[in-house]
Structure formats: structure tokens, C-alpha cells
Amino acid sequence: MTERFPVDRVGRMESKMAWQLPERFQFGEHNIAWGVIGDGPPAVVMHGTPFSSLEWRRIAPWLARHRRVFYYDMLGYGQSAKPDTDVSRGMQNGLFAALCAHWDIDRPDIVAHDFGGSTALRAHLIDGLDYRSLVLIDPVAISPQGSPLVQAAKANEGVFSELPAYIHEAILRAYIGGAVRNPLRETEMKLYLDPWLGESGQKAFWRQVAQMDDKYSREVEWRYGEIRCPVSILWGADDDWIPLKDGEELARRIPAAQLIVIPDAKHLVPEDAPEAIVAAVLDFLPRAG
């Protein structure tokens, strides 16, 4: 089932609270930054790449009126550790399962974007995590995947890691800017740029790009019919990172999944249309229960 979601762009929702990740979870030798707001049944918001949990700063406070909302930065991203090690999707589902155990939560509602969607799917189908509901926003779920930039970086990680800093930043600005329909303000762009700048940030950025691999989707995409909870899929109509046809195929593979197409939005829907996500999630949660 496909619905067209009307988006009112009058007045973007801005949270007055500073986005903070005050807690730390020790995963192996590495610190994972996380936070929690609100009261009620547990919910988790999961970010994509090359972003971090800050993509939920306009959305989580609204969901926290109805749920206890957990958020975190994946290993290699945002305020979490950026070690020279495996930070691929192949390990992120194990990290998420460990976090859920640390939080002592059972059957949370999940709202997951991009790589976060892939991580949620893998944790459900590989690690056996159960969810009360699952909202996927432009997830990395159908192979093949990977832009020309990703393919070039995978073959030449060392070259990209050693680019002059100003060229690296210029590439980042163009890359992140291409994920939105509505240009980011400079203050917003800086939020996404800062974790990837400096020597360690630059190496961390190209490291996670070089570790992107279709095999992590292929391991589970044949099992989408086994998903054990209600699923809603949101997709930016103008996403040119992951085309809408992938969303349609994903909805076809998941029994009873609904697909909501969000107009005037590209891949980074939490920036282009946060109000659409809030409305869709809050509408879906009671029906999913």
C-alpha cells in the first residue's frame, strides 16, 4: 500500500534543547555516546551515514511526549569513538543488540534511517531482537548500492584519507548537501561536518566509506518476509542516493508494510521534512500496538 503524505513546510520544528549525548557505553575497548529523553514505553531512533544522532534533534523531543526515546552515535560516528577498526554494518547490529541489553529494554519501537535501518533489520533477523514496531526511513536494504564517490573511495581509501583538508571539506559539503532538497543553513551544515574534520575525523570518514559492502544487505534481504512486527516505510520522493524503486521493492518484500512517499524530500528526510516523520510515526504507533 502506497500513500502520498502531505507536507506542510510552514514553520520547521526546532527543539530549544541542546542536543546532548551525556552517557557512555563501553563496547569492547570503545566508548559509545548515547542519551535518553521522555517517559513511556521504550523507543530507539537510529541514524544513517555520514550523519549522527543529531539528525533526530527536531524529531526525538516530539516522540518523547509519548515514548522514552533512546538515541546514540554508532561506532565510528558523531561523538562515539572513531577507532581504526571495523565500523561496518557487519558489526553495528551487534553493537545495537549490546546497547539494548545495557538499556534493559524489551520490544522497543524503532525509527531508523539509512544505515540505521539496515542495522535495525540485521539486529532483528540475525541477533533476534524483537520490536513492537519498525519505521524505516530511506533504509539501506536492497542491493546493489553505492554512489560513484563511494566506489572510488572504496578503491582508494588511502588517497582520499590524505587529501588536503580544504578539499576533503569541500567534498563533504557537496556530499552532504546532495542529501537534502532544501539547502542546509551553515550552522546545520557545520553540525554534520564537524565530526569528520581534522586528521582523525577525515580518516574516520573515508574508513567508514571504504567499509561499505552490499554483502551486509544480501545477508538478510532474502529474509524480509520473516519480520515479526508491523512495518512502515517512509521515503523521500526525490531521493537520488537510494531511489524510490528500492522503497517500493522493500515494501513488496515485507508483508503488510505500508509505504509513505514524502514529497519535496531527498535522502536526509529528517532535515527536509521532520514534521512528516513526526506525524507519520505518531500515527503509526497506536495502530502498530
XYZ file of N, CA, C and O in Angstrom, residues 124-191:
272
model
N 17.335 -7.489 14.088
C 16.071 -8.232 14.199
C 16.225 -9.643 13.632
O 15.836 -10.632 14.270
N 16.821 -9.738 12.446
C 16.855 -11.013 11.727
C 18.069 -11.871 12.078
O 18.004 -13.098 11.961
N 19.159 -11.263 12.512
C 20.374 -12.018 12.852
C 20.516 -12.201 14.361
O 20.788 -13.308 14.843
N 20.312 -11.108 15.119
C 20.523 -11.158 16.570
C 19.258 -11.499 17.345
O 19.315 -11.677 18.569
N 18.119 -11.552 16.664
C 16.886 -11.976 17.316
C 16.204 -10.918 18.167
O 15.339 -11.252 18.988
N 16.554 -9.633 17.985
C 15.871 -8.585 18.729
C 14.425 -8.460 18.241
O 14.171 -8.449 17.036
N 13.499 -8.337 19.168
C 12.101 -8.141 18.816
C 11.712 -6.688 19.006
O 12.140 -6.033 19.965
N 10.890 -6.174 18.086
C 10.423 -4.803 18.139
C 8.900 -4.777 18.240
O 8.209 -5.664 17.726
N 8.403 -3.743 18.860
C 6.960 -3.532 18.883
C 6.499 -2.997 17.536
O 5.422 -3.347 17.045
N 7.315 -2.140 16.945
C 7.041 -1.599 15.611
C 8.355 -1.152 14.999
O 9.343 -0.927 15.713
N 8.360 -1.013 13.681
C 9.570 -0.630 12.960
C 9.209 0.374 11.870
O 8.435 0.061 10.966
N 9.745 1.598 11.993
C 9.600 2.617 10.961
C 10.955 2.778 10.282
O 11.951 3.106 10.938
N 10.999 2.529 8.996
C 12.223 2.615 8.208
C 12.143 3.839 7.297
O 11.157 4.009 6.572
N 13.180 4.669 7.320
C 13.214 5.894 6.522
C 14.381 5.797 5.543
O 15.545 5.802 5.948
N 14.066 5.629 4.263
C 15.090 5.503 3.219
C 16.231 4.586 3.666
O 17.409 4.974 3.648
N 15.925 3.362 4.080
C 16.977 2.491 4.604
C 17.860 1.908 3.503
O 17.443 1.788 2.343
N 19.065 1.543 3.877
C 19.951 0.769 3.003
C 19.527 -0.689 3.188
O 19.896 -1.336 4.166
N 18.740 -1.193 2.252
C 18.123 -2.500 2.454
C 18.088 -3.380 1.220
O 17.942 -4.598 1.336
N 18.200 -2.785 0.034
C 18.112 -3.537 -1.215
C 19.420 -3.357 -1.980
O 19.861 -2.228 -2.219
N 20.062 -4.438 -2.354
C 21.299 -4.337 -3.139
C 20.945 -4.347 -4.632
O 19.879 -4.847 -5.011
N 21.840 -3.817 -5.484
C 23.152 -3.226 -5.190
C 23.030 -1.784 -4.711
O 22.004 -1.138 -4.904
N 24.114 -1.309 -4.085
C 24.147 0.033 -3.518
C 25.503 0.673 -3.802
O 26.455 -0.008 -4.150
N 25.575 2.003 -3.600
C 26.869 2.677 -3.681
C 26.963 3.672 -4.814
O 26.859 3.291 -5.985
N 27.187 4.948 -4.466
C 27.340 6.012 -5.451
C 28.717 5.924 -6.100
O 29.613 5.222 -5.617
N 28.940 6.663 -7.211
C 30.280 6.697 -7.807
C 31.360 7.152 -6.826
O 32.478 6.639 -6.852
N 31.032 8.117 -5.940
C 32.010 8.556 -4.949
C 32.370 7.411 -4.015
O 33.550 7.185 -3.707
N 31.357 6.672 -3.553
C 31.614 5.540 -2.659
C 32.496 4.510 -3.354
O 33.461 3.997 -2.756
N 32.214 4.202 -4.589
C 33.007 3.209 -5.311
C 34.455 3.659 -5.482
O 35.393 2.864 -5.315
N 34.643 4.948 -5.784
C 36.006 5.465 -5.944
C 36.761 5.430 -4.615
O 37.940 5.061 -4.569
N 36.079 5.796 -3.531
C 36.737 5.825 -2.220
C 37.062 4.424 -1.726
O 38.092 4.213 -1.073
N 36.192 3.473 -2.002
C 36.466 2.095 -1.588
C 37.738 1.575 -2.232
O 38.486 0.798 -1.625
N 38.002 1.994 -3.455
C 39.189 1.515 -4.170
C 40.441 2.317 -3.840
O 41.555 1.867 -4.145
N 40.255 3.488 -3.210
C 41.397 4.377 -2.987
C 41.313 5.043 -1.612
O 41.524 6.255 -1.490
N 41.053 4.270 -0.573
C 40.869 4.855 0.753
C 42.079 5.689 1.183
O 41.929 6.800 1.705
N 43.278 5.173 0.966
C 44.470 5.885 1.391
C 44.603 7.242 0.729
O 44.990 8.222 1.373
N 44.280 7.324 -0.552
C 44.372 8.591 -1.282
C 43.389 9.605 -0.704
O 43.744 10.752 -0.424
N 42.149 9.189 -0.524
C 41.128 10.101 -0.016
C 41.438 10.524 1.420
O 41.178 11.665 1.806
N 41.985 9.616 2.213
C 42.303 9.941 3.607
C 43.391 10.992 3.722
O 43.492 11.686 4.735
N 44.235 11.117 2.675
C 45.357 12.052 2.717
C 45.111 13.301 1.887
O 46.027 14.101 1.673
N 43.887 13.521 1.428
C 43.588 14.736 0.673
C 43.856 15.970 1.531
O 43.708 15.929 2.759
N 44.235 17.094 0.920
C 44.316 18.334 1.698
C 42.994 18.604 2.401
O 41.923 18.318 1.858
N 43.067 19.157 3.593
C 41.869 19.315 4.424
C 40.782 20.123 3.729
O 39.587 19.808 3.859
N 41.167 21.162 2.963
C 40.152 22.003 2.328
C 39.424 21.251 1.211
O 38.232 21.476 0.979
N 40.126 20.332 0.541
C 39.474 19.531 -0.497
C 38.539 18.509 0.149
O 37.415 18.291 -0.305
N 39.015 17.881 1.219
C 38.168 16.948 1.967
C 36.881 17.634 2.425
O 35.782 17.095 2.243
N 36.996 18.833 2.988
C 35.797 19.537 3.458
C 34.883 19.897 2.291
O 33.650 19.807 2.412
N 35.459 20.287 1.172
C 34.638 20.631 0.009
C 33.844 19.415 -0.487
O 32.669 19.529 -0.853
N 34.496 18.254 -0.503
C 33.800 17.026 -0.907
C 32.671 16.726 0.068
O 31.548 16.379 -0.331
N 32.961 16.841 1.376
C 31.949 16.589 2.390
C 30.749 17.508 2.216
O 29.591 17.071 2.307
N 31.021 18.791 2.006
C 29.925 19.747 1.840
C 29.052 19.372 0.642
O 27.811 19.416 0.716
N 29.683 19.016 -0.455
C 28.908 18.642 -1.637
C 28.143 17.347 -1.410
O 26.979 17.209 -1.822
N 28.770 16.403 -0.744
C 28.154 15.094 -0.485
C 26.936 15.233 0.420
O 25.838 14.772 0.097
N 27.112 15.900 1.562
C 26.007 16.076 2.496
C 24.934 16.970 1.891
O 23.729 16.718 2.025
N 25.363 18.018 1.191
C 24.400 18.912 0.553
C 23.533 18.211 -0.472
O 22.377 18.591 -0.690
N 24.066 17.165 -1.087
C 23.296 16.416 -2.076
C 22.223 15.527 -1.476
O 21.405 14.958 -2.198
N 22.211 15.410 -0.135
C 21.232 14.541 0.520
C 19.943 15.270 0.865
O 18.992 14.639 1.344
N 19.907 16.593 0.657
C 18.732 17.370 1.047
C 18.147 18.122 -0.142
O 18.872 18.551 -1.046
N 16.835 18.274 -0.130
C 16.145 19.098 -1.118
C 16.302 20.574 -0.783
O 16.478 21.416 -1.652
N 16.205 20.898 0.514
C 16.273 22.277 0.983
C 17.655 22.522 1.573
O 18.041 21.852 2.538
N 18.430 23.449 1.001
C 19.812 23.644 1.450
C 19.905 23.862 2.953
O 19.097 24.573 3.556
N 20.900 23.226 3.565
C 21.135 23.391 4.989
C 21.704 24.774 5.274
O 22.523 25.299 4.508
N 21.260 25.363 6.384
C 21.912 26.576 6.860
C 23.345 26.236 7.263
O 23.657 25.087 7.578
N 24.211 27.224 7.300
C 25.615 26.972 7.622
C 25.751 26.344 9.006
O 26.583 25.450 9.211
N 24.941 26.782 9.970
C 25.019 26.197 11.311
C 24.628 24.724 11.288
O 25.210 23.915 12.024
N 23.676 24.373 10.441
C 23.259 22.971 10.319
C 24.338 22.151 9.606
O 24.661 21.036 10.025
N 24.874 22.708 8.538
C 25.935 22.005 7.815
C 27.121 21.731 8.733
O 27.699 20.633 8.720
N 27.479 22.697 9.574
C 28.613 22.515 10.473
C 28.381 21.379 11.460
O 29.320 20.660 11.823
N 27.130 21.199 11.892
C 26.829 20.093 12.794
C 27.206 18.757 12.178
O 27.727 17.860 12.855
